[in-house]
Tab-separated table of C-alpha atoms in Angstrom:
chain	number	residue	atom	x	y	z
A	1	MET	CA	24.175	15.007	16.268
A	2	PHE	CA	25.192	12.309	18.753
A	3	GLU	CA	22.988	13.915	21.390
A	4	LEU	CA	20.060	13.940	18.958
A	5	PHE	CA	20.325	10.236	18.246
A	6	LYS	CA	20.831	9.528	21.953
A	7	ASN	CA	17.585	11.357	22.718
A	8	LEU	CA	15.875	9.553	19.836
A	9	GLY	CA	16.922	6.194	21.287
A	10	ALA	CA	15.624	7.203	24.687
A	11	TRP	CA	12.336	8.354	23.143
A	12	LEU	CA	11.830	5.083	21.255
A	13	THR	CA	12.689	2.825	24.191
A	14	SER	CA	10.878	4.666	26.957
A	15	GLY	CA	8.141	2.525	28.503
A	16	SER	CA	5.890	5.533	29.015
A	17	GLN	CA	6.185	6.385	25.318
A	18	TRP	CA	4.562	3.049	24.396
A	19	ALA	CA	1.602	3.263	26.786
A	20	GLY	CA	-1.735	5.061	26.603
A	21	GLN	CA	-3.827	6.547	23.806
A	22	ASP	CA	-0.886	8.618	22.594
A	23	GLY	CA	1.602	5.786	22.944
A	24	ILE	CA	3.489	4.157	20.093
A	25	ALA	CA	1.584	0.871	20.386
A	26	HIS	CA	-1.781	2.592	19.962
A	27	ARG	CA	-0.558	4.873	17.160
A	28	LEU	CA	0.965	1.870	15.390
A	29	ALA	CA	-2.344	-0.026	15.561
A	30	GLU	CA	-4.142	3.010	14.087
A	31	HIS	CA	-1.575	3.325	11.313
A	32	LEU	CA	-1.871	-0.341	10.367
A	33	GLN	CA	-5.672	-0.111	10.430
A	34	TYR	CA	-5.676	2.838	8.024
A	35	SER	CA	-3.116	1.192	5.746
A	36	LEU	CA	-4.641	-2.283	5.576
A	37	LEU	CA	-8.205	-1.045	5.081
A	38	ALA	CA	-7.168	1.377	2.334
A	39	THR	CA	-5.171	-1.359	0.571
A	40	LEU	CA	-8.087	-3.796	0.769
A	41	ILE	CA	-10.445	-1.211	-0.744
A	42	ALA	CA	-7.894	-0.444	-3.461
A	43	ALA	CA	-7.515	-4.171	-4.191
A	44	ALA	CA	-11.296	-4.550	-4.490
A	45	ILE	CA	-11.211	-1.806	-7.137
A	46	GLY	CA	-7.895	-2.425	-8.849
A	47	LEU	CA	-7.813	-6.217	-9.153
A	48	PRO	CA	-11.049	-6.637	-11.145
A	49	LEU	CA	-10.104	-3.676	-13.336
A	50	GLY	CA	-6.617	-5.009	-14.032
A	51	LEU	CA	-7.914	-8.522	-14.704
A	52	LEU	CA	-10.566	-7.200	-17.077
A	53	ILE	CA	-8.100	-5.047	-19.008
A	54	GLY	CA	-5.529	-7.820	-19.176
A	55	HIS	CA	-8.028	-10.483	-20.217
A	56	THR	CA	-9.835	-8.471	-22.888
A	57	GLY	CA	-6.882	-6.399	-24.074
A	58	LYS	CA	-9.112	-3.332	-23.975
A	59	GLY	CA	-8.240	-0.270	-21.936
A	60	ALA	CA	-4.466	-0.848	-21.943
A	61	PHE	CA	-3.996	2.913	-22.362
A	62	LEU	CA	-5.803	3.392	-19.041
A	63	ALA	CA	-3.609	0.852	-17.247
A	64	ILE	CA	-0.378	2.380	-18.539
A	65	ASN	CA	-1.353	5.947	-17.693
A	66	LEU	CA	-2.605	5.044	-14.225
A	67	ALA	CA	1.017	4.497	-13.198
A	68	SER	CA	1.942	8.056	-14.146
A	69	PHE	CA	-1.203	9.334	-12.437
A	70	GLY	CA	-0.273	7.563	-9.208
A	71	ARG	CA	3.203	9.083	-9.165
A	72	ALA	CA	1.890	12.570	-9.877
A	73	LEU	CA	-1.004	12.477	-7.414
A	74	PRO	CA	-0.698	15.250	-4.773
A	75	THR	CA	-1.827	13.202	-1.777
A	76	VAL	CA	-2.062	16.035	0.742
A	77	GLY	CA	-3.856	18.200	-1.817
A	78	LEU	CA	-6.411	15.449	-2.402
A	79	VAL	CA	-6.929	15.050	1.351
A	80	VAL	CA	-7.580	18.780	1.696
A	81	LEU	CA	-9.932	18.808	-1.314
A	82	VAL	CA	-12.077	15.931	-0.017
A	83	PHE	CA	-11.902	17.374	3.492
A	84	LEU	CA	-13.332	20.683	2.262
A	85	ALA	CA	-16.065	18.864	0.340
A	86	GLY	CA	-16.986	16.236	2.923
A	87	GLY	CA	-16.033	17.678	6.285
A	88	LEU	CA	-13.952	16.300	9.137
A	89	SER	CA	-13.848	12.514	8.856
A	90	MET	CA	-11.499	9.714	7.794
A	91	LEU	CA	-13.059	9.779	4.320
A	92	PRO	CA	-10.480	12.216	2.840
A	93	VAL	CA	-7.646	10.059	4.148
A	94	TYR	CA	-9.063	6.831	2.731
A	95	VAL	CA	-9.876	8.476	-0.613
A	96	ALA	CA	-6.278	9.696	-0.934
A	97	LEU	CA	-4.727	6.381	0.147
A	98	VAL	CA	-6.969	4.317	-2.127
A	99	ALA	CA	-6.264	6.639	-5.058
A	100	LEU	CA	-2.552	6.170	-4.376
A	101	ALA	CA	-2.750	2.371	-4.189
A	102	VAL	CA	-5.054	1.577	-7.126
A	103	PRO	CA	-2.565	2.427	-9.925
A	104	ALA	CA	0.116	0.029	-8.627
A	105	ILE	CA	-2.432	-2.772	-8.339
A	106	VAL	CA	-3.983	-2.175	-11.763
A	107	THR	CA	-0.688	-1.847	-13.627
A	108	ASN	CA	0.909	-4.919	-12.049
A	109	THR	CA	-2.222	-7.002	-12.531
A	110	TYR	CA	-2.353	-5.931	-16.160
A	111	ALA	CA	1.367	-6.692	-16.589
A	112	GLY	CA	0.893	-10.137	-15.052
A	113	MET	CA	-1.987	-10.929	-17.367
A	114	THR	CA	-0.164	-9.780	-20.502
A	115	ALA	CA	2.900	-11.829	-19.497
A	116	VAL	CA	0.924	-15.080	-19.803
A	117	ASP	CA	2.057	-17.011	-22.895
A	118	PRO	CA	-0.612	-16.643	-25.627
A	119	ASP	CA	0.011	-20.269	-26.646
A	120	VAL	CA	-1.058	-21.390	-23.175
A	121	LYS	CA	-4.298	-19.448	-23.483
A	122	ASP	CA	-4.908	-20.809	-26.961
A	123	ALA	CA	-4.337	-24.351	-25.690
A	124	ALA	CA	-6.852	-23.774	-22.903
A	125	ARG	CA	-9.441	-22.526	-25.384
A	126	GLY	CA	-8.665	-25.484	-27.620
A	127	GLN	CA	-9.614	-27.789	-24.768
A	128	GLY	CA	-13.045	-26.185	-24.656
A	129	MET	CA	-12.542	-23.679	-21.848
A	130	ARG	CA	-14.787	-20.633	-21.907
A	131	GLY	CA	-13.511	-17.105	-21.445
A	132	HIS	CA	-14.079	-16.919	-17.698
A	133	GLN	CA	-12.523	-20.368	-17.229
A	134	VAL	CA	-9.389	-19.300	-19.088
A	135	LEU	CA	-9.246	-16.201	-16.896
A	136	LEU	CA	-9.717	-17.937	-13.545
A	137	GLN	CA	-7.974	-21.253	-14.181
A	138	VAL	CA	-5.119	-20.266	-16.496
A	139	GLU	CA	-4.363	-16.541	-16.663
A	140	LEU	CA	-4.951	-15.641	-13.014
A	141	PRO	CA	-2.757	-18.407	-11.489
A	142	LEU	CA	0.089	-17.591	-13.879
A	143	ALA	CA	-0.220	-13.857	-13.251
A	144	LEU	CA	-0.316	-14.174	-9.453
A	145	PRO	CA	3.395	-13.415	-8.802
A	146	LEU	CA	3.147	-10.013	-10.492
A	147	ILE	CA	-0.267	-9.383	-8.947
A	148	MET	CA	1.178	-9.983	-5.489
A	149	THR	CA	4.049	-7.651	-6.312
A	150	GLY	CA	1.494	-4.951	-7.111
A	151	LEU	CA	-0.323	-5.512	-3.819
A	152	ARG	CA	2.979	-5.412	-1.969
A	153	LEU	CA	4.024	-2.143	-3.617
A	154	ALA	CA	0.611	-0.631	-2.961
A	155	LEU	CA	0.673	-1.537	0.727
A	156	ILE	CA	4.169	-0.124	1.258
A	157	GLN	CA	3.208	3.126	-0.504
A	158	VAL	CA	0.101	3.410	1.633
A	159	VAL	CA	1.999	2.725	4.869
A	160	ALA	CA	4.501	5.438	4.001
A	161	THR	CA	1.735	7.909	3.127
A	162	ALA	CA	-0.792	7.138	5.891
A	163	THR	CA	0.881	9.831	7.964
A	164	VAL	CA	-1.534	12.244	6.222
A	165	ALA	CA	-4.240	11.065	8.636
A	166	ALA	CA	-2.620	13.287	11.244
A	167	TYR	CA	-2.883	16.236	8.853
A	168	VAL	CA	-6.652	16.279	9.411
A	169	SER	CA	-6.382	15.630	13.166
A	170	PHE	CA	-6.613	11.826	13.185
A	171	GLY	CA	-4.145	9.282	14.542
A	172	GLY	CA	-1.461	6.973	13.269
A	173	LEU	CA	2.299	7.377	13.412
A	174	GLY	CA	2.015	10.641	11.499
A	175	ARG	CA	0.736	12.160	14.718
A	176	TYR	CA	4.333	12.272	16.000
A	177	VAL	CA	5.551	13.973	12.830
A	178	PHE	CA	2.895	16.691	12.723
A	179	ASP	CA	2.796	17.248	16.483
A	180	GLY	CA	6.587	17.336	16.589
A	181	LEU	CA	6.687	19.946	13.843
A	182	ALA	CA	4.083	22.052	15.636
A	183	GLN	CA	6.020	21.807	18.900
A	184	ARG	CA	9.430	22.127	17.232
A	185	ASP	CA	10.335	18.800	18.796
A	186	LEU	CA	12.879	17.310	16.395
A	187	VAL	CA	13.211	14.094	18.400
A	188	GLN	CA	9.492	13.397	18.110
A	189	VAL	CA	9.534	14.174	14.367
A	190	LEU	CA	12.456	11.815	13.786
A	191	GLY	CA	10.854	9.195	16.009
A	192	GLY	CA	7.675	9.208	13.937
A	193	ALA	CA	9.634	9.070	10.674
A	194	VAL	CA	11.775	6.178	11.918
A	195	LEU	CA	8.730	4.227	13.060
A	196	VAL	CA	7.008	4.645	9.683
A	197	ALA	CA	10.173	3.556	7.869
A	198	VAL	CA	10.600	0.511	10.108
A	199	VAL	CA	6.975	-0.556	9.627
A	200	ALA	CA	7.294	-0.208	5.845
A	201	ILE	CA	10.546	-2.193	5.757
A	202	VAL	CA	9.212	-4.961	8.013
A	203	LEU	CA	6.004	-5.339	5.996
A	204	ASP	CA	7.970	-5.337	2.741
A	205	GLN	CA	10.272	-8.091	4.001
A	206	LEU	CA	7.363	-10.160	5.328
A	207	LEU	CA	5.448	-9.924	2.063
A	208	SER	CA	8.591	-10.597	0.040
A	209	THR	CA	9.283	-13.727	2.099
A	210	LEU	CA	5.668	-14.869	1.720
A	211	GLN	CA	5.823	-14.281	-2.024
A	212	ARG	CA	9.029	-16.324	-2.372
A	213	PHE	CA	7.524	-19.120	-0.283
A	214	LEU	CA	4.290	-19.287	-2.256
A	215	PHE	CA	6.019	-19.290	-5.637
A	216	ARG	CA	9.203	-21.164	-4.734
A	217	HIS	CA	8.427	-23.890	-7.293
A	218	ARG	CA	7.832	-21.439	-10.147
A	219	THR	CA	10.508	-21.276	-12.783
A	220	ALA	CA	11.726	-17.920	-14.021
C-alpha cells in the first residue's frame, strides 16, 4: 500500500506528466470546459423553469420529482443511448451532464422562491408592483442564496461525473481512469480519481466562500 501511494505521488508530481496533450494540465482544462459549459446550459434551462414554478405555484409536482429523477438517472446509460442515436460527438456527454445538473438547479430555485415570506410579496403587490416586478425585484433577490446553492451542487455533480467523456473517447480527467483500467495501471486510475476529487473539493470551497461573501449581511 505504501508503495502504491509512493508511486501515486511520483505520478502526480512528475513534470512530464503535466506537459503535452495527454498531460494533467491539458486534461484538467478539458474537464473544466466540459463541466462549466454543461452547467451553464443546465442553468439556462433550470433557472427559468424553477423561477416560473416558484412564482406561479404551478408545476410543483414536477420540481419535487425532478430531484428523484436526477438521483436515479443512469448517466453512462444515457451517454450510450445518445451516442447510438447521434454518433461519435460530445453531444451525448453534454446531454447526460445537463440532464444531471438541471434537477438540482430547478429544485433549489423552486425551494428558494417558496421560502420567500408571502407577506413580503403581498406588500410588494400592495405598492403597485406587477407580477414580473415582484418576481425580479422581490422574490429573486431573496431566493438567491438557495439558487446559488443549487448551482453549486449542480457544478460539483457535473465535475464528478464529467469523467464519462472519456467513455466515448474524448478527454478530461476521466481519460486517466478509463485508460488506466484498460492498461491495468492502478496508479493512473487512482491519479485520475484523486484529481477529479481535488477539483470538485476546490470548486466547492471557492463557491462556498463566494456565497458567504455575497450574502454575509443576510440574516438567517
